[in-house]
PDB file of C-alpha atoms in Angstrom:
ATOM      1  CA  MET P  62       0.453   2.485  -0.768  1.00  0.00           C
ATOM      2  CA  TYR P  63      -2.381   4.797  -0.221  1.00  0.00           C
ATOM      3  CA  VAL P  64      -5.256   4.999  -2.730  1.00  0.00           C
ATOM      4  CA  THR P  65      -4.771   8.495  -2.853  1.00  0.00           C
ATOM      5  CA  ILE P  66      -0.860   8.783  -3.226  1.00  0.00           C
ATOM      6  CA  PRO P  67      -0.121  10.130  -6.749  1.00  0.00           C
ATOM      7  CA  SER P  68       1.956  10.110  -9.416  1.00  0.00           C
ATOM      8  CA  GLU P  69       4.857  12.043  -8.752  1.00  0.00           C
ATOM      9  CA  GLN P  70       5.004  10.992  -5.596  1.00  0.00           C
ATOM     10  CA  LEU P  71       5.059   7.211  -6.074  1.00  0.00           C
ATOM     11  CA  SER P  72       8.484   7.893  -8.391  1.00  0.00           C
ATOM     12  CA  ASN P  73      10.664   9.531  -5.440  1.00  0.00           C
ATOM     13  CA  ALA P  74       9.332   7.439  -3.553  1.00  0.00           C
ATOM     14  CA  GLN P  75      12.253   5.259  -4.541  1.00  0.00           C
ATOM     15  CA  HIS P  76      15.357   7.173  -4.357  1.00  0.00           C
ATOM     16  CA  ILE P  77      17.317   5.595  -2.575  1.00  0.00           C
ATOM     17  CA  ARG P  78      20.369   4.697  -3.386  1.00  0.00           C
ATOM     18  CA  PRO P  79      21.312   1.860  -3.510  1.00  0.00           C
ATOM     19  CA  ALA P  80      22.451  -1.446  -1.515  1.00  0.00           C
ATOM     20  CA  HIS P  81      25.179  -2.067  -2.642  1.00  0.00           C
ATOM     21  CA  LYS P  82      26.165   1.523  -2.117  1.00  0.00           C
ATOM     22  CA  ARG P  83      24.958   1.048   2.041  1.00  0.00           C
ATOM     23  CA  THR P  84      27.315  -0.783   4.760  1.00  0.00           C
ATOM     24  CA  ALA P  85      24.019  -1.216   7.124  1.00  0.00           C
ATOM     25  CA  SER P  86      21.638  -2.836   4.783  1.00  0.00           C
ATOM     26  CA  ILE P  87      21.278  -5.846   4.409  1.00  0.00           C
ATOM     27  CA  THR P  88      18.907  -7.543   2.117  1.00  0.00           C
ATOM     28  CA  LYS P  89      16.284  -9.502   3.545  1.00  0.00           C
ATOM     29  CA  VAL P  90      14.103 -12.327   2.629  1.00  0.00           C
ATOM     30  CA  PHE P  91      10.633 -13.690   3.577  1.00  0.00           C
ATOM     31  CA  LYS P  92       8.417 -16.392   2.394  1.00  0.00           C
ATOM     32  CA  ALA P  93       4.237 -15.804   1.890  1.00  0.00           C
ATOM     33  CA  GLY P  94       2.273 -15.649   4.877  1.00  0.00           C
ATOM     34  CA  SER P  95       5.895 -15.325   7.553  1.00  0.00           C
ATOM     35  CA  ASN P  96       5.295 -11.845  10.251  1.00  0.00           C
ATOM     36  CA  LEU P  97       7.662  -9.517   9.726  1.00  0.00           C
ATOM     37  CA  TYR P  98       6.834  -7.562  13.252  1.00  0.00           C
ATOM     38  CA  TYR P  99       4.663  -6.573  15.682  1.00  0.00           C
ATOM     39  CA  GLU P 100       2.435  -4.064  17.190  1.00  0.00           C
ATOM     40  CA  GLY P 101       4.306  -3.486  20.297  1.00  0.00           C
ATOM     41  CA  ASP P 102       8.018  -4.433  19.116  1.00  0.00           C
ATOM     42  CA  LYS P 103      10.745  -2.595  19.279  1.00  0.00           C
ATOM     43  CA  VAL P 104      11.958  -1.246  16.478  1.00  0.00           C
ATOM     44  CA  GLU P 105      15.403  -2.013  15.247  1.00  0.00           C
ATOM     45  CA  ARG P 106      15.444  -2.532  11.663  1.00  0.00           C
ATOM     46  CA  LEU P 107      13.709  -0.480   9.028  1.00  0.00           C
ATOM     47  CA  TYR P 108      12.875  -1.999   5.471  1.00  0.00           C
ATOM     48  CA  GLN P 109      13.355  -0.833   2.136  1.00  0.00           C
ATOM     49  CA  VAL P 110      10.870  -2.598  -0.243  1.00  0.00           C
ATOM     50  CA  GLN P 111      12.568  -4.010  -3.420  1.00  0.00           C
ATOM     51  CA  SER P 112       9.477  -6.952  -4.617  1.00  0.00           C
ATOM     52  CA  GLY P 113       6.184  -8.074  -2.744  1.00  0.00           C
ATOM     53  CA  VAL P 114       3.636  -7.425  -0.691  1.00  0.00           C
ATOM     54  CA  LEU P 115       3.228  -6.022   2.008  1.00  0.00           C
ATOM     55  CA  ARG P 116       0.554  -5.866   4.577  1.00  0.00           C
ATOM     56  CA  LEU P 117       0.570  -3.585   7.601  1.00  0.00           C
ATOM     57  CA  THR P 118      -2.468  -3.952  10.296  1.00  0.00           C
ATOM     58  CA  ARG P 119      -4.074  -2.984  14.446  1.00  0.00           C
ATOM     59  CA  ILE P 120      -6.392  -5.047  15.632  1.00  0.00           C
ATOM     60  CA  LEU P 121      -9.379  -3.596  17.881  1.00  0.00           C
ATOM     61  CA  GLU P 122      -9.223  -4.806  21.775  1.00  0.00           C
ATOM     62  CA  ASP P 123     -13.032  -6.228  20.204  1.00  0.00           C
ATOM     63  CA  GLY P 124     -11.529  -7.958  17.734  1.00  0.00           C
ATOM     64  CA  ARG P 125     -11.935  -5.747  14.561  1.00  0.00           C
ATOM     65  CA  ARG P 126      -8.640  -5.281  11.776  1.00  0.00           C
ATOM     66  CA  GLN P 127      -7.964  -2.383   9.734  1.00  0.00           C
ATOM     67  CA  VAL P 128      -6.253  -2.460   7.859  1.00  0.00           C
ATOM     68  CA  ILE P 129      -3.857   0.451   7.588  1.00  0.00           C
ATOM     69  CA  SER P 130      -1.245   0.134   4.456  1.00  0.00           C
ATOM     70  CA  PHE P 131       0.319  -2.572   1.937  1.00  0.00           C
ATOM     71  CA  GLY P 132       3.485  -2.523   1.776  1.00  0.00           C
ATOM     72  CA  PHE P 133       4.290  -2.185  -2.525  1.00  0.00           C
ATOM     73  CA  PRO P 134       8.652  -2.538  -3.949  1.00  0.00           C
ATOM     74  CA  GLY P 135       9.355   1.506  -3.255  1.00  0.00           C
ATOM     75  CA  ASP P 136       7.267   1.885  -0.397  1.00  0.00           C
ATOM     76  CA  ILE P 137       8.679   1.814   3.302  1.00  0.00           C
ATOM     77  CA  VAL P 138       7.489   0.431   6.966  1.00  0.00           C
ATOM     78  CA  GLY P 139       8.377   0.424  10.186  1.00  0.00           C
ATOM     79  CA  PHE P 140       8.597   4.383  10.894  1.00  0.00           C
ATOM     80  CA  PRO P 141       8.755   4.038  14.796  1.00  0.00           C
ATOM     81  CA  CYS P 142       6.584   5.495  16.694  1.00  0.00           C
ATOM     82  CA  ASN P 143       7.462   5.704  20.525  1.00  0.00           C
ATOM     83  CA  GLY P 144      10.397   3.361  19.134  1.00  0.00           C
ATOM     84  CA  ARG P 145       8.277   0.551  18.700  1.00  0.00           C
ATOM     85  CA  TYR P 146       7.193  -0.623  15.381  1.00  0.00           C
ATOM     86  CA  HIS P 147       2.737   0.142  15.975  1.00  0.00           C
ATOM     87  CA  THR P 148       0.964  -1.851  13.336  1.00  0.00           C
ATOM     88  CA  ASP P 149       1.034  -5.362  12.250  1.00  0.00           C
ATOM     89  CA  CYS P 150       3.587  -5.767   9.060  1.00  0.00           C
ATOM     90  CA  ASP P 151       2.638  -9.212   6.928  1.00  0.00           C
ATOM     91  CA  VAL P 152       4.443 -10.893   4.408  1.00  0.00           C
ATOM     92  CA  LEU P 153       1.546 -11.450   1.150  1.00  0.00           C
ATOM     93  CA  THR P 154       3.645 -12.424  -1.098  1.00  0.00           C
ATOM     94  CA  ASP P 155       7.469 -13.479  -1.477  1.00  0.00           C
ATOM     95  CA  ALA P 156       9.510 -10.444  -1.085  1.00  0.00           C
ATOM     96  CA  ARG P 157      12.859  -9.079  -0.679  1.00  0.00           C
ATOM     97  CA  LEU P 158      12.842  -6.598   1.177  1.00  0.00           C
ATOM     98  CA  GLN P 159      16.532  -3.912   2.156  1.00  0.00           C
ATOM     99  CA  ALA P 160      16.294  -3.822   5.972  1.00  0.00           C
ATOM    100  CA  TYR P 161      18.550  -0.408   7.581  1.00  0.00           C
ATOM    101  CA  HIS P 162      20.147  -1.088  11.478  1.00  0.00           C
ATOM    102  CA  LEU P 163      18.579   2.469  13.321  1.00  0.00           C
ATOM    103  CA  SER P 164      21.985   2.600  14.299  1.00  0.00           C
ATOM    104  CA  SER P 165      23.331   3.185  10.720  1.00  0.00           C
ATOM    105  CA  LEU P 166      20.851   7.131  11.786  1.00  0.00           C
ATOM    106  CA  GLU P 167      22.049   7.346  14.677  1.00  0.00           C
ATOM    107  CA  GLY P 168      24.938   8.018  16.574  1.00  0.00           C
ATOM    108  CA  GLU P 169      28.504   9.943  15.255  1.00  0.00           C
ATOM    109  CA  ASN P 170      28.305   7.254  11.986  1.00  0.00           C
ATOM    110  CA  GLY P 171      25.083   7.298  11.770  1.00  0.00           C
ATOM    111  CA  ASP P 172      24.455   8.115   7.656  1.00  0.00           C
ATOM    112  CA  PRO P 173      23.394  11.840   6.705  1.00  0.00           C
ATOM    113  CA  GLU P 174      22.327  11.027   3.071  1.00  0.00           C
ATOM    114  CA  LEU P 175      20.574   8.208   4.602  1.00  0.00           C
ATOM    115  CA  HIS P 176      18.780   9.516   7.610  1.00  0.00           C
ATOM    116  CA  LYS P 177      18.216  12.741   5.399  1.00  0.00           C
ATOM    117  CA  GLU P 178      16.213   9.995   2.299  1.00  0.00           C
ATOM    118  CA  LEU P 179      14.094   8.951   5.350  1.00  0.00           C
ATOM    119  CA  LEU P 180      13.011  11.596   6.455  1.00  0.00           C
ATOM    120  CA  GLN P 181      11.465  12.519   2.975  1.00  0.00           C
ATOM    121  CA  ALA P 182       9.933   9.300   2.705  1.00  0.00           C
ATOM    122  CA  ALA P 183       8.558   9.924   5.694  1.00  0.00           C
ATOM    123  CA  LEU P 184       6.940  13.485   5.087  1.00  0.00           C
ATOM    124  CA  ARG P 185       5.276  11.771   1.803  1.00  0.00           C
ATOM    125  CA  GLU P 186       3.497   8.857   3.959  1.00  0.00           C
ATOM    126  CA  ILE P 187       2.325  11.052   6.071  1.00  0.00           C
ATOM    127  CA  SER P 188       0.799  13.765   3.226  1.00  0.00           C
ATOM    128  CA  ALA P 189      -0.498  10.520   1.460  1.00  0.00           C
ATOM    129  CA  MET P 190      -1.769   9.233   5.217  1.00  0.00           C
ATOM    130  CA  GLN P 191      -4.011  12.343   5.525  1.00  0.00           C
ATOM    131  CA  ASP P 192      -5.483  12.001   1.693  1.00  0.00           C
ATOM    132  CA  HIS P 193      -6.388   8.862   2.621  1.00  0.00           C
ATOM    133  CA  PHE P 194      -8.355   9.307   5.422  1.00  0.00           C
ATOM    134  CA  MET P 195     -10.065  12.575   3.081  1.00  0.00           C
ATOM    135  CA  MET P 196     -11.031   9.724   1.239  1.00  0.00           C
ATOM    136  CA  LEU P 197     -12.043   7.113   4.114  1.00  0.00           C
ATOM    137  CA  GLY P 198     -14.676  10.204   4.699  1.00  0.00           C
ATOM    138  CA  ARG P 199     -16.045  11.068   2.068  1.00  0.00           C
ATOM    139  CA  LYS P 200     -15.511   8.825  -0.997  1.00  0.00           C
ATOM    140  CA  SER P 201     -18.620   6.155  -1.610  1.00  0.00           C
ATOM    141  CA  ALA P 202     -17.348   3.630  -2.034  1.00  0.00           C
ATOM    142  CA  ILE P 203     -17.243   2.473  -5.916  1.00  0.00           C
ATOM    143  CA  GLU P 204     -15.369   5.811  -6.012  1.00  0.00           C
ATOM    144  CA  LYS P 205     -12.902   4.470  -2.737  1.00  0.00           C
ATOM    145  CA  VAL P 206     -12.836   1.224  -5.513  1.00  0.00           C
ATOM    146  CA  ALA P 207     -11.919   2.626  -8.304  1.00  0.00           C
ATOM    147  CA  SER P 208      -9.148   4.505  -6.431  1.00  0.00           C
ATOM    148  CA  PHE P 209      -7.596   1.136  -5.567  1.00  0.00           C
ATOM    149  CA  LEU P 210      -7.725  -0.403  -8.667  1.00  0.00           C
ATOM    150  CA  CYS P 211      -6.485   3.050 -10.378  1.00  0.00           C
ATOM    151  CA  VAL P 212      -3.528   2.782  -8.195  1.00  0.00           C
ATOM    152  CA  LEU P 213      -2.695  -0.882  -8.611  1.00  0.00           C
ATOM    153  CA  THR P 214      -2.471  -0.607 -11.153  1.00  0.00           C
ATOM    154  CA  GLU P 215       0.206   1.530 -11.182  1.00  0.00           C
ATOM    155  CA  ARG P 216       2.215   0.775  -8.927  1.00  0.00           C
ATOM    156  CA  MET P 217       2.154  -3.279 -10.229  1.00  0.00           C
ATOM    157  CA  SER P 218       2.670  -2.807 -13.595  1.00  0.00           C
ATOM    158  CA  ALA P 219       6.167  -4.139 -13.389  1.00  0.00           C
ATOM    159  CA  GLU P 220       5.559  -7.777 -11.804  1.00  0.00           C
ATOM    160  CA  SER P 221       1.663  -7.693 -14.344  1.00  0.00           C
ATOM    161  CA  GLY P 222       3.974  -6.400 -17.573  1.00  0.00           C
ATOM    162  CA  SER P 223       1.044  -3.992 -19.091  1.00  0.00           C
ATOM    163  CA  ARG P 224      -0.064  -1.132 -17.584  1.00  0.00           C
ATOM    164  CA  ASN P 225      -3.617  -2.172 -18.608  1.00  0.00           C
ATOM    165  CA  GLN P 226      -3.988  -4.853 -15.512  1.00  0.00           C
ATOM    166  CA  ALA P 227      -3.829  -4.605 -11.240  1.00  0.00           C
ATOM    167  CA  LEU P 228      -2.409  -7.390 -10.036  1.00  0.00           C
ATOM    168  CA  LEU P 229      -4.567  -8.368  -6.482  1.00  0.00           C
ATOM    169  CA  PRO P 230      -2.253 -10.449  -3.970  1.00  0.00           C
ATOM    170  CA  MET P 231      -4.690  -9.189  -0.550  1.00  0.00           C
ATOM    171  CA  SER P 232      -8.170 -10.930  -0.079  1.00  0.00           C
ATOM    172  CA  ARG P 233     -11.274  -9.124  -0.651  1.00  0.00           C
ATOM    173  CA  SER P 234     -11.191  -9.132   3.803  1.00  0.00           C
ATOM    174  CA  ASP P 235      -8.423  -6.992   2.564  1.00  0.00           C
ATOM    175  CA  ILE P 236      -9.757  -4.621   0.329  1.00  0.00           C
ATOM    176  CA  ALA P 237     -13.041  -4.196   2.713  1.00  0.00           C
ATOM    177  CA  ASP P 238     -10.838  -3.859   5.947  1.00  0.00           C
ATOM    178  CA  PHE P 239      -9.088  -1.170   3.543  1.00  0.00           C
ATOM    179  CA  LEU P 240     -10.631   1.224   2.700  1.00  0.00           C
ATOM    180  CA  GLY P 241     -13.133   0.993   5.440  1.00  0.00           C
ATOM    181  CA  LEU P 242     -16.021  -0.957   3.881  1.00  0.00           C
ATOM    182  CA  THR P 243     -17.717  -4.809   3.621  1.00  0.00           C
ATOM    183  CA  THR P 244     -16.636  -7.740   2.056  1.00  0.00           C
ATOM    184  CA  GLU P 245     -19.840  -8.027   0.604  1.00  0.00           C
ATOM    185  CA  THR P 246     -20.039  -4.182  -0.481  1.00  0.00           C
ATOM    186  CA  VAL P 247     -16.410  -4.458  -2.150  1.00  0.00           C
ATOM    187  CA  SER P 248     -17.157  -7.870  -4.424  1.00  0.00           C
ATOM    188  CA  ARG P 249     -20.576  -5.762  -5.390  1.00  0.00           C
ATOM    189  CA  THR P 250     -18.829  -3.197  -6.811  1.00  0.00           C
ATOM    190  CA  LEU P 251     -15.949  -5.136  -8.495  1.00  0.00           C
ATOM    191  CA  SER P 252     -18.839  -7.133  -9.610  1.00  0.00           C
ATOM    192  CA  LEU P 253     -20.733  -3.332 -11.051  1.00  0.00           C
ATOM    193  CA  LEU P 254     -17.956  -2.117 -12.932  1.00  0.00           C
ATOM    194  CA  ARG P 255     -17.423  -6.202 -13.951  1.00  0.00           C
ATOM    195  CA  ASN P 256     -20.466  -6.322 -15.898  1.00  0.00           C
ATOM    196  CA  SER P 257     -20.275  -2.218 -16.974  1.00  0.00           C
ATOM    197  CA  GLY P 258     -17.736  -2.895 -18.896  1.00  0.00           C
ATOM    198  CA  ILE P 259     -15.219  -1.434 -16.584  1.00  0.00           C
ATOM    199  CA  ILE P 260     -12.577  -3.840 -15.284  1.00  0.00           C
ATOM    200  CA  ALA P 261     -12.945  -7.585 -16.957  1.00  0.00           C
ATOM    201  CA  ILE P 262     -11.645  -9.855 -13.608  1.00  0.00           C
ATOM    202  CA  ASN P 263      -9.111 -13.344 -14.897  1.00  0.00           C
ATOM    203  CA  ASN P 264      -9.059 -14.532 -11.787  1.00  0.00           C
ATOM    204  CA  VAL P 265      -9.512 -13.566  -7.976  1.00  0.00           C
ATOM    205  CA  HIS P 266      -6.227 -12.177  -7.952  1.00  0.00           C
ATOM    206  CA  THR P 267      -5.969 -10.554 -11.699  1.00  0.00           C
ATOM    207  CA  VAL P 268      -8.163  -7.405 -12.554  1.00  0.00           C
ATOM    208  CA  VAL P 269      -7.763  -5.858 -16.348  1.00  0.00           C
ATOM    209  CA  ILE P 270      -8.707  -2.109 -16.494  1.00  0.00           C
ATOM    210  CA  LEU P 271     -11.376  -2.402 -20.020  1.00  0.00           C
ATOM    211  CA  GLN P 272     -11.631   1.849 -20.170  1.00  0.00           C
ATOM    212  CA  PRO P 273      -9.161   3.388 -17.371  1.00  0.00           C
ATOM    213  CA  HIS P 274      -9.997   6.332 -18.754  1.00  0.00           C
ATOM    214  CA  VAL P 275     -13.620   5.764 -17.151  1.00  0.00           C
ATOM    215  CA  LEU P 276     -11.954   4.436 -14.052  1.00  0.00           C
ATOM    216  CA  PHE P 277      -9.978   7.303 -13.944  1.00  0.00           C
ATOM    217  CA  GLY P 278     -13.186   9.694 -13.766  1.00  0.00           C
ATOM    218  CA  LEU P 279     -15.082   7.037 -10.351  1.00  0.00           C
ATOM    219  CA  SER P 280     -11.772   8.002  -8.760  1.00  0.00           C
ATOM    220  CA  GLN P 281     -12.673  11.367  -8.678  1.00  0.00           C
ATOM    221  CA  GLY P 282     -16.569  11.357  -8.542  1.00  0.00           C
ATOM    222  CA  HIS P 283     -16.536  12.122 -12.182  1.00  0.00           C
ATOM    223  CA  GLY P 284     -18.300   8.886 -13.455  1.00  0.00           C
ATOM    224  CA  MET P 285     -21.959   8.341 -12.341  1.00  0.00           C
ATOM    225  CA  ASP P 286     -22.197   6.800  -8.376  1.00  0.00           C
ATOM    226  CA  GLN P 287     -23.151   2.793  -7.501  1.00  0.00           C
ATOM    227  CA  GLN P 288     -26.992   2.909  -7.705  1.00  0.00           C
ATOM    228  CA  SER P 289     -27.255   4.740 -11.810  1.00  0.00           C
ATOM    229  CA  LEU P 290     -23.958   2.143 -12.309  1.00  0.00           C
ATOM    230  CA  ALA P 291     -25.994  -0.457 -11.178  1.00  0.00           C
ATOM    231  CA  ARG P 292     -29.527   0.501 -13.027  1.00  0.00           C
ATOM    232  CA  ALA P 293     -26.927   0.956 -15.953  1.00  0.00           C
ATOM    233  CA  CYS P 294     -24.911  -2.872 -16.427  1.00  0.00           C
TER     234      CYS P 294
END
């Protein structure tokens, strides 16, 4: 999940055929807190998220962490780099995953239709990643957090049962490491949005969007900046 992925791509990302039509795939269930794979492990399977949330991270040599992305239902994770996973992948909430062995893409017994579908998924990921990099470099803190909440609301609406409720299975530090901010900035920005009446925070993992059009405007840079929002509270 990248915060700038368009709505039409979100729906298209879930168009891989159902598992019962795939002889080369198996369903696996992982508990929250478990690890799916580590950076540098040999890639043997790709995974499509059916339910739950994953976290993809990389650790710098000095110990600093970057959250690369989150895996939500419909997303595919595990694309190889020189035959190896290029991130760690942890399970944030209990997850059900469809696992596709690489042998289903290779050799005479490979599934050409599956190969085509996964290629399209990889191309969508590259496009969304490029937009995400632009967001990291050009958007303000308020725009980043607003963008993140807008996409979470859309991606997690089926889980929450509401189009105006964003579930946050990740911690504030996860959000900060994903958006290139400090944990304090994320918490302060969420408080500003709450105090301004744009969102309500039911608990640490649930945000209700009270003014979705205002939040979307902020995500696009059409609203107040963080200092103006603070003065208005």
